[in-house]
C-alpha positions as MATLAB code, in Angstrom:
seq = 'MSFNGTLFATALVGLDTAAWPGYVHQAHSHLGSLASTDRRFILAVIFVSFPIVIILLNVASQLIPKSSSRPPVVFHWLPFIGSAIQYGNDPISFFVGCRVKYGDVFTFILFGRQMTVALGPRGNNFVTGGKLSQMNAEDAYTHLTTPCFGKDVVYDVPNAVFMEQKRFLKVGLSLENFRAYVGMIEAEVETFLAHDSAFRVLQSGSAAWGTFHPLKVLAEITILTASRTLQGRAVRARLDKTFAQRYADLDGGFTPLNFLFPNLPLESYRRRDRAQKAMSDFYIQCIRNRSETAESEHDMIAALLQQKYKNGRKIKEHEIAHIMIGLLMGGQHTSSSTGTWALLSLAQYPKVAGALYKEQVERFGTGKKGQFRTPSYEELRALPWLDSVIRETLRIHAPIHSIIRKVTADTPVPPALAAPAGYGGGAYVVPRGHYVLSSPAVSQVDPRVWRAAYTWDPARWHDAGGAAQAAGKAYEDAHGETVDYGFGAVSKGTESPYQPFGAGRHRCIGEQFAYLQIGMVICTIIRKVELRLEAPFPENNYHTMITLPKDPCSIGYRRRHPKEV';
ca = [
      73.912    3.439  -16.491;
      71.435    3.296  -19.300;
      70.155    0.031  -20.721;
      71.090   -0.644  -24.369;
      71.038   -3.553  -26.781;
      74.857   -3.909  -27.036;
      75.332   -4.519  -23.357;
      72.526   -7.069  -23.342;
      74.072   -8.984  -26.294;
      77.538   -9.082  -24.665;
      76.070  -10.548  -21.515;
      74.371  -13.309  -23.459;
      77.648  -14.375  -25.057;
      79.063  -15.157  -21.622;
      76.257  -17.503  -20.700;
      76.388  -21.265  -20.883;
      73.877  -21.715  -23.666;
      73.519  -25.416  -22.947;
      72.206  -24.620  -19.461;
      69.744  -22.016  -20.744;
      66.735  -24.328  -21.034;
      67.172  -25.360  -17.387;
      67.270  -21.764  -16.244;
      64.156  -20.984  -18.210;
      62.279  -23.971  -16.800;
      63.269  -23.128  -13.221;
      62.326  -19.485  -13.626;
      59.020  -20.374  -15.229;
      58.142  -22.751  -12.392;
      59.027  -20.178   -9.764;
      57.185  -17.362  -11.466;
      54.203  -19.632  -12.104;
      53.982  -20.424   -8.412;
      54.178  -16.764   -7.525;
      51.566  -15.896  -10.150;
      49.094  -18.406   -8.686;
      49.551  -17.007   -5.183;
      49.414  -13.437   -6.400;
      46.293  -14.180   -8.435;
      44.433  -15.434   -5.374;
      45.645  -12.474   -3.350;
      44.647   -9.991   -6.018;
      41.211  -11.559   -6.384;
      40.730  -11.434   -2.612;
      41.755   -7.778   -2.530;
      39.376   -6.967   -5.359;
      36.553   -8.933   -3.699;
      36.973   -6.997   -0.455;
      37.840   -3.593   -1.820;
      35.407   -3.308   -4.728;
      32.268   -2.950   -2.557;
      34.164   -0.531   -0.305;
      35.158    1.560   -3.301;
      31.563    1.570   -4.577;
      30.284    2.624   -1.150;
      32.884    5.361   -0.867;
      32.059    6.655   -4.344;
      28.355    6.634   -3.410;
      29.083    8.606   -0.233;
      31.311   11.043   -2.135;
      28.604   11.639   -4.726;
      26.232   12.684   -1.927;
      28.740   15.261   -0.666;
      28.923   17.027   -4.022;
      26.595   20.070   -4.014;
      23.418   19.436   -6.006;
      20.944   21.715   -7.702;
      18.997   23.738   -5.149;
      15.792   22.857   -7.008;
      16.060   19.211   -5.966;
      14.666   18.129   -2.573;
      17.322   16.932   -0.109;
      18.327   13.277   -0.499;
      18.365   11.024    2.558;
      21.918    9.936    3.293;
      22.504    6.270    2.477;
      25.583    4.049    2.439;
      24.499    1.515   -0.179;
      23.972    2.553   -3.808;
      20.855    1.250   -5.590;
      19.503   -0.264   -2.361;
      19.493    3.154   -0.727;
      17.186    3.404    2.300;
      15.194    0.284    1.422;
      16.053   -1.543    4.648;
      15.015    1.269    6.994;
      11.900    2.033    4.958;
      10.886   -1.601    4.658;
      11.279   -2.406    8.346;
       9.432    0.607    9.746;
       8.321    3.241    7.226;
       6.580    5.434    9.813;
       9.661    5.759   12.043;
      11.792    6.261    8.933;
       9.570    9.100    7.687;
       9.350   10.768   11.098;
      13.126   10.590   11.548;
      13.760   12.028    8.069;
      11.264   14.809    8.712;
      13.348   15.949   11.699;
      16.496   16.098    9.532;
      15.170   17.259    6.178;
      11.696   18.750    6.650;
       8.386   17.741    5.083;
       9.837   17.057    1.621;
      12.823   14.808    0.943;
      13.935   12.092   -1.469;
      15.136    8.601   -0.628;
      16.490    5.808   -2.822;
      14.488    2.577   -3.046;
      16.200   -0.050   -5.209;
      17.190    2.518   -7.799;
      13.919    4.440   -7.658;
      14.020    8.049   -6.487;
      11.093    8.483   -4.090;
      10.217   12.043   -3.072;
       8.203   12.022    0.153;
       5.742   14.806    0.981;
       4.459   14.721    4.566;
       1.652   16.398    6.474;
      -1.772   17.525    5.204;
      -0.171   19.668    2.499;
       1.978   16.735    1.460;
      -1.135   14.557    1.246;
      -2.745   17.163   -0.988;
       0.358   17.439   -3.193;
       0.241   13.704   -3.989;
      -3.414   12.618   -3.774;
      -4.583   15.913   -5.273;
      -1.856   15.995   -7.913;
      -2.628   16.906  -11.508;
      -3.067   13.972  -13.872;
      -0.846   15.779  -16.384;
       2.053   15.634  -13.897;
       1.692   12.331  -12.039;
      -0.404    9.178  -12.077;
      -1.040    5.973  -10.177;
      -1.213    3.767  -13.260;
       2.529    3.854  -13.958;
       3.250    3.368  -10.263;
       1.116    0.277   -9.657;
       0.199   -1.523  -12.876;
       3.129   -3.967  -12.668;
       1.749   -5.101   -9.288;
      -2.008   -5.126   -9.886;
      -2.373   -6.285  -13.492;
      -0.822   -9.767  -12.997;
      -3.227  -10.278  -10.055;
      -6.440   -8.626  -11.249;
      -6.057   -9.189  -14.990;
      -5.889   -7.125  -18.156;
      -8.056   -4.153  -19.169;
      -9.093   -3.040  -15.695;
      -7.944   -0.699  -12.900;
      -4.341    0.411  -13.582;
      -4.040   -1.463  -16.885;
      -6.233    1.112  -18.634;
      -6.042    4.906  -19.078;
      -7.241    6.836  -16.050;
     -10.436    7.985  -17.776;
     -11.438    4.350  -18.397;
     -10.632    3.392  -14.812;
     -12.852    6.247  -13.587;
     -15.697    4.831  -15.677;
     -15.123    1.415  -14.137;
     -15.351    3.011  -10.694;
     -18.667    4.508  -11.789;
     -19.857    1.002  -12.689;
     -18.906   -0.255   -9.235;
     -20.639    2.658   -7.551;
     -23.939    1.491   -9.047;
     -23.574   -1.795   -7.171;
     -22.682   -0.007   -3.923;
     -26.162    1.417   -3.552;
     -28.138    2.216   -0.410;
     -30.705   -0.423   -1.413;
     -27.999   -3.075   -1.557;
     -26.443   -1.957    1.730;
     -29.783   -2.366    3.462;
     -30.003   -5.927    2.164;
     -26.417   -6.722    3.152;
     -26.772   -6.078    6.911;
     -28.671   -9.304    7.606;
     -26.468  -11.290    5.237;
     -23.295  -10.256    7.051;
     -24.830  -10.957   10.450;
     -25.914  -14.444    9.347;
     -22.477  -15.287    7.938;
     -20.693  -14.246   11.146;
     -23.148  -16.133   13.370;
     -22.730  -19.266   11.250;
     -18.940  -18.942   11.446;
     -19.005  -18.582   15.236;
     -21.331  -21.570   15.516;
     -19.250  -23.943   13.373;
     -15.596  -22.872   13.040;
     -13.113  -24.838   15.132;
     -11.566  -21.617   16.495;
     -14.708  -21.145   18.607;
     -15.186  -24.646   20.017;
     -15.310  -23.341   23.588;
     -18.134  -20.985   22.628;
     -19.958  -23.790   20.835;
     -19.690  -26.038   23.894;
     -21.688  -23.588   26.003;
     -18.894  -23.465   28.557;
     -18.045  -20.287   30.457;
     -14.339  -21.112   30.118;
     -11.926  -18.998   28.104;
     -10.872  -20.016   24.610;
      -8.480  -18.375   22.152;
      -8.460  -17.474   18.464;
      -6.035  -15.902   16.000;
      -7.830  -12.681   14.968;
      -5.998  -12.197   11.677;
      -6.810  -15.704   10.450;
     -10.402  -15.500   11.669;
     -11.051  -12.059   10.189;
      -9.463  -13.053    6.871;
     -11.964  -15.912    6.558;
     -14.957  -13.927    7.795;
     -14.162  -11.041    5.436;
     -14.099  -13.301    2.378;
     -17.271  -15.075    3.472;
     -19.215  -11.864    4.059;
     -17.883  -10.145    0.928;
     -18.682  -13.146   -1.247;
     -22.207  -13.432    0.157;
     -22.936   -9.741   -0.459;
     -20.901   -8.102   -3.226;
     -19.861  -11.306   -4.974;
     -23.245  -13.046   -4.866;
     -24.735  -16.376   -3.797;
     -23.208  -18.349   -6.665;
     -19.709  -17.283   -5.675;
     -20.428  -17.882   -1.983;
     -21.689  -21.393   -2.728;
     -18.415  -22.294   -4.434;
     -16.075  -21.137   -1.691;
     -14.276  -24.429   -1.181;
     -10.661  -25.474   -0.601;
      -9.870  -25.093   -4.319;
     -11.113  -21.500   -4.324;
      -9.243  -20.796   -1.086;
      -5.990  -22.149   -2.534;
      -6.371  -20.116   -5.702;
      -6.979  -17.000   -3.664;
      -3.936  -17.771   -1.501;
      -1.756  -18.212   -4.603;
      -3.070  -14.962   -6.050;
      -2.522  -13.134   -2.784;
       1.021  -14.541   -2.664;
       1.741  -12.500   -5.787;
       0.561   -9.256   -4.198;
       3.560   -8.436   -2.018;
       6.273   -5.762   -1.733;
       8.594   -8.147   -3.583;
       6.212   -8.184   -6.555;
       5.968   -4.401   -6.425;
       9.739   -3.930   -6.485;
      10.634   -6.808   -8.829;
       7.649   -7.667  -11.047;
       9.245  -10.299  -13.281;
      11.320  -12.642  -11.146;
      11.450  -16.289  -12.335;
      10.044  -17.642   -9.060;
       7.467  -20.360   -8.443;
       5.293  -17.949   -6.443;
       5.000  -15.775   -9.555;
       3.993  -18.772  -11.662;
       1.421  -19.848   -9.062;
       0.023  -16.325   -9.128;
      -0.367  -16.407  -12.907;
      -2.064  -19.825  -12.873;
      -4.404  -18.722  -10.099;
      -5.336  -15.529  -11.946;
      -6.299  -17.499  -15.049;
      -8.340  -19.991  -13.004;
     -10.134  -17.227  -11.061;
     -10.880  -15.329  -14.248;
     -12.383  -18.466  -15.839;
     -14.403  -19.083  -12.669;
     -15.990  -15.619  -12.755;
     -16.657  -15.761  -16.488;
     -18.562  -19.012  -15.949;
     -20.553  -17.371  -13.132;
     -21.403  -14.484  -15.459;
     -22.576  -16.836  -18.202;
     -24.660  -18.857  -15.768;
     -26.245  -15.641  -14.530;
     -27.083  -14.577  -18.074;
     -28.699  -17.927  -18.822;
     -30.827  -18.118  -15.666;
     -31.694  -14.391  -15.456;
     -31.580  -14.542  -11.656;
     -32.165  -11.316   -9.736;
     -29.425  -10.555   -7.219;
     -28.333   -7.580   -5.106;
     -24.696   -8.130   -6.019;
     -21.955   -6.544   -8.074;
     -22.134   -8.932  -11.024;
     -25.787   -7.981  -11.532;
     -24.862   -4.293  -11.470;
     -21.897   -4.672  -13.835;
     -23.865   -6.646  -16.411;
     -26.003   -3.552  -17.002;
     -23.157   -1.109  -17.574;
     -21.866    0.585  -20.722;
     -18.919    2.897  -21.320;
     -19.541    6.457  -22.444;
     -18.746    5.487  -26.024;
     -21.641    3.017  -25.951;
     -19.538   -0.142  -25.630;
     -20.931   -2.709  -23.260;
     -18.560   -3.986  -20.598;
     -17.015   -7.318  -21.584;
     -17.097  -10.599  -19.669;
     -13.393  -10.654  -18.927;
     -13.523   -7.055  -17.691;
     -16.287   -7.964  -15.226;
     -14.308  -11.024  -14.113;
     -11.157   -9.004  -13.527;
     -13.023   -6.225  -11.720;
     -14.533   -8.864   -9.429;
     -11.065  -10.241   -8.642;
      -9.831   -6.738   -7.835;
     -12.901   -6.082   -5.704;
     -12.377   -9.292   -3.739;
      -8.662   -8.721   -3.127;
      -8.782   -4.987   -2.416;
     -11.697   -5.187   -0.008;
     -10.443   -8.278    1.765;
      -7.082   -6.750    2.638;
      -8.437   -3.504    4.086;
     -11.415   -4.938    5.961;
      -9.640   -7.947    7.458;
      -6.693   -5.876    8.701;
      -8.929   -3.160   10.185;
     -11.232   -5.726   11.788;
      -8.231   -7.510   13.270;
      -6.745   -4.353   14.778;
     -10.172   -3.336   16.118;
     -10.691   -6.653   17.935;
      -7.141   -6.560   19.327;
      -7.748   -3.042   20.621;
     -11.099   -3.971   22.162;
      -9.376   -6.886   23.880;
      -6.728   -4.491   25.204;
      -9.290   -1.916   26.407;
     -12.193   -3.828   28.030;
     -13.933   -0.606   29.108;
     -14.376    0.395   25.472;
     -15.587   -3.117   24.664;
     -18.063   -2.788   27.515;
     -19.359    0.540   26.174;
     -19.727   -1.031   22.730;
     -21.666   -3.981   24.163;
     -23.887   -1.676   26.220;
     -24.689    0.276   23.056;
     -25.833   -2.964   21.408;
     -28.022   -3.923   24.372;
     -29.656   -0.507   24.607;
     -30.335   -0.178   20.883;
     -31.040   -3.735   19.758;
     -31.706   -5.915   22.821;
     -35.053   -7.699   22.517;
     -35.647   -7.958   26.239;
     -34.842  -11.664   26.185;
     -31.511  -12.685   27.659;
     -28.719  -12.693   25.122;
     -30.981  -11.967   22.150;
     -30.709   -9.052   19.730;
     -32.583   -7.929   16.674;
     -30.862   -7.152   13.402;
     -30.230   -3.414   12.997;
     -31.139   -1.526    9.874;
     -28.319   -0.032    7.834;
     -29.250    3.462    9.026;
     -29.259    2.330   12.669;
     -25.874    0.674   12.273;
     -24.283    3.829   10.887;
     -25.759    5.930   13.715;
     -23.988    4.088   16.582;
     -21.515    6.543   18.220;
     -19.281    3.965   19.912;
     -19.126    1.613   16.930;
     -18.370    4.482   14.569;
     -15.622    5.859   16.818;
     -14.040    2.412   17.287;
     -13.731    1.970   13.509;
     -12.505    5.526   12.893;
      -9.908    5.349   15.654;
      -8.675    1.969   14.442;
      -8.257    3.342   10.920;
      -6.432    6.371   12.334;
      -3.794    4.593   14.369;
      -3.589    1.428   12.228;
      -3.780    2.820    8.701;
      -3.981   -0.147    6.281;
      -1.697    1.548    3.734;
       1.358    3.511    4.870;
       2.500    4.816    1.466;
       0.533    6.297   -1.434;
       2.708    6.468   -4.554;
       2.464    8.232   -7.904;
       4.833    8.153  -10.896;
       5.903   11.620  -12.037;
       5.336   12.062  -15.771;
       6.319   15.740  -16.064;
       8.637   17.928  -13.995;
       6.489   18.910  -11.026;
       7.143   21.928   -8.773;
       6.567   21.523   -5.050;
       4.302   24.269   -3.647;
       6.463   26.646   -1.559;
       3.847   26.465    1.214;
       4.772   22.784    1.571;
       8.563   23.127    1.282;
      11.138   25.291   -0.474;
      14.933   25.482   -0.723;
      16.774   27.223    2.112;
      16.903   30.959    1.579;
      13.838   30.754   -0.663;
      13.767   33.729   -2.940;
      11.325   32.755   -5.604;
      12.776   29.324   -6.364;
      11.045   26.032   -5.648;
      11.789   22.346   -5.393;
      11.061   20.414   -8.573;
      10.454   16.663   -8.736;
      11.842   15.488  -12.100;
       9.988   13.357  -14.589;
      10.644    9.666  -13.997;
      10.862   10.018  -10.235;
       8.099    9.003   -7.821;
       6.196   11.012   -5.221;
       4.907    9.477   -2.025;
       2.538   10.684    0.692;
       1.844    8.984    3.992;
      -1.468    9.784    5.669;
      -0.389    7.190    8.236;
       2.166    9.765    9.458;
      -0.242   12.702    9.619;
      -2.762   10.463   11.418;
      -0.366   10.034   14.360;
       1.252   13.474   14.259;
       1.500   14.794   17.852;
       1.143   18.319   16.470;
      -2.414   17.419   15.419;
      -3.560   14.658   17.763;
      -3.578   14.530   21.553;
      -1.884   11.325   22.801;
      -1.354   10.538   19.123;
      -0.174    6.935   19.534;
      -2.896    5.949   22.010;
      -5.995    4.131   20.757;
      -8.786    6.280   22.194;
     -12.161    6.094   20.403;
     -13.622    8.653   22.823;
     -11.605   11.388   21.069;
     -14.179   11.204   18.266;
     -16.960   12.173   20.707;
     -15.426   15.618   21.325;
     -17.317   17.939   19.000;
     -14.574   20.561   19.170;
     -11.616   18.205   19.111;
      -8.958   17.518   16.487;
     -10.552   14.222   15.480;
     -13.880   15.777   14.549;
     -12.110   18.608   12.725;
     -10.012   16.126   10.729;
     -13.061   13.979    9.980;
     -15.033   16.972    8.726;
     -12.101   18.082    6.569;
     -11.983   14.587    5.082;
     -15.716   14.455    4.377;
     -15.702   18.131    3.356;
     -19.480   17.936    3.020;
     -19.909   21.673    2.422;
     -16.649   22.255    0.575;
     -15.322   21.646   -2.898;
     -16.518   18.557   -4.758;
     -15.011   17.124   -7.911;
     -16.368   14.642  -10.433;
     -13.442   12.545  -11.639;
     -15.756   10.406  -13.759;
     -17.539    8.310  -11.125;
     -19.762   10.979   -9.536;
     -19.105   14.061   -7.462;
     -16.995   13.437   -4.356;
     -15.447   15.694   -1.740;
     -11.720   16.153   -2.293;
     -10.604   15.651    1.310;
      -7.020   15.854    0.099;
      -5.826   18.335    2.747;
      -7.123   16.454    5.768;
      -4.614   14.889    8.181;
      -7.021   11.925    8.312;
      -7.322    9.953    5.043;
      -8.084    6.293    5.855;
      -9.445    5.551    2.366;
      -7.204    7.786    0.306;
      -8.373   10.996   -1.343;
      -8.873   12.643   -4.692;
      -9.532   10.671   -7.849;
      -8.298    7.437   -6.271;
     -10.355    7.660   -3.079;
     -11.746    4.214   -2.340;
     -15.351    3.939   -3.474;
     -15.844    0.950   -1.165;
     -15.527    3.149    1.923;
     -19.178    2.942    2.988;
     -19.316   -0.809    2.406;
     -16.198   -1.192    4.558;
     -17.884    0.633    7.454;
     -20.915   -1.630    7.022;
     -18.918   -4.845    6.801;
     -16.448   -4.118    9.604;
     -19.179   -2.670   11.812;
     -21.540   -5.621   11.493;
     -18.721   -8.124   12.044;
     -17.626   -6.366   15.250;
     -21.207   -6.026   16.515;
     -21.987   -9.700   16.003;
     -18.803  -10.865   17.720;
     -19.071   -8.451   20.655;
     -22.665   -9.573   21.281;
     -21.499  -13.163   21.714;
     -18.214  -12.984   23.631;
     -16.006  -11.026   25.989;
     -12.451  -10.432   24.802;
      -9.032  -10.204   26.414;
      -5.436  -10.176   25.180;
      -3.548  -13.448   25.537;
      -0.157  -11.916   24.669;
       1.364   -8.425   24.513;
      -0.261   -6.181   21.930;
       1.396   -7.141   18.618;
       3.770   -4.915   16.704;
       3.171   -3.748   13.134;
       4.317   -5.998   10.314;
       5.387   -3.698    7.493;
       6.716   -6.496    5.287;
       3.293   -6.913    3.669;
       1.387   -4.613    1.302;
      -1.171   -3.947    4.054;
       0.023   -3.199    7.598;
      -0.796   -6.294    9.664;
      -0.024   -7.421   13.238;
       3.010   -9.608   13.849;
       2.766  -12.911   15.672;
       2.155  -13.742   18.457;
      -1.341  -12.479   17.777;
      -3.937  -14.090   20.008;
      -7.222  -13.044   21.612;
      -8.956  -14.801   24.476;
     -12.740  -15.060   24.392;
     -15.485  -16.177   26.768;
     -19.173  -16.652   26.210;
     -21.221  -13.766   27.571;
     -23.405  -14.938   30.423;
     -27.128  -14.298   29.980;
     -27.222  -12.500   33.341;
     -25.009   -9.744   31.864;
     -27.690   -8.763   29.358;
];
């Protein structure tokens, strides 16, 4: 029977109209009660089902066929977050696992960013040797570095200006300065060992074993030696608790969190900004004091004060200050992490430590028990065991696991690196706005290149015909192609499986200073003490910008007896 208005009106006539308000009130109360219960139920259903629906839609979107010109996308359950958890916890294992499934080129989602990974030597070349018209580092890193270093330097300026600033720095990294720095570094380390509380057992003259935390010790020694050499005596003299706290606050703003989310309203971000301003003012005052006294120093401030850009403009005070902050932070991270891993490895492999100590005795022993002369810079760089210890540590414990560039124009992937299945003239294309990422840390432990790839074995570098020497020569590329990016001709080295200091236009110009600094620190320590591990060899901590060891991280030490010399 159909509903109509006449039937409804007839029914109303039969009702007791006096009772109508009561019926309405009762119905309203009952329906209101049901509505409240239903509302809670509906909200609960929505709360539970909405994320499930989003996840299912995300999964479904990945099952829809995509353009064959796009690299394969790593499967992920969570939209926006993507593969961030797997990548953040262990990027090397993540990359190696994805390589098995997808090949040398694939894309993963990192908090909304599309990151196209290119692995292997050809992948390294694709990213570090990429054309500036197609990709750059400035757009990838400026939101991380500029709040820490300051304005108008490094990634806060066009690439051509940054290359000029690297040329300025190269002037201060001269052979003459390196020769002067050897004794300075040795003196700083000896003073530290003689006075720091971590080495009380050594200071007591006892033959007992003591312990120290290598990461904490190397972090302090690296700042002390860098400030005494590159930063200058005035900076070294003012390294007090205030300076240390400012540096800690600044360093607290140089983390993966800051890279991913540059503008969070957190106290750590505010501390970073206050510290940057204070450090900048500190360096500007040092510069002005230097100008007034006209002191002669073998340091970077002295070199920078003499520099001009190609257009004739003299470098400004705040630019020097900000370059000095970047120099301090960048060098400290790499050198302290590499020095830490080297000492841990020497403690794990006492035979290598013994060979290193023997090398010191044979080359620099004075003939008096426990006494050594200071090596020259040339002698230091010509030590086979020391050189191989540093190289092998950089190979297996690469400070940086990911090198990233922002893609500014659609960029084809060379078919020799990777191409769509059934390649018939097509190629993968990385779209503008995406990111590309290479990982020399993966190629440096690739079993297809390196024998016993995950074993720390400095002796591999002594094999003239081995993979290590071949990779090292490809990196140095002494007789190959050189390119002047604006800071002097350098070998490209972009196709080597071994790239501890990057390659191409962004290759670290502090490479030779790092070998000097790390080498002299290790030499001075190994002359004084024996080492042993006090806990299992630590795992990698990938939750920092530089790959560091996790705690527990402890090394045992014992004074070397004079009779062993």
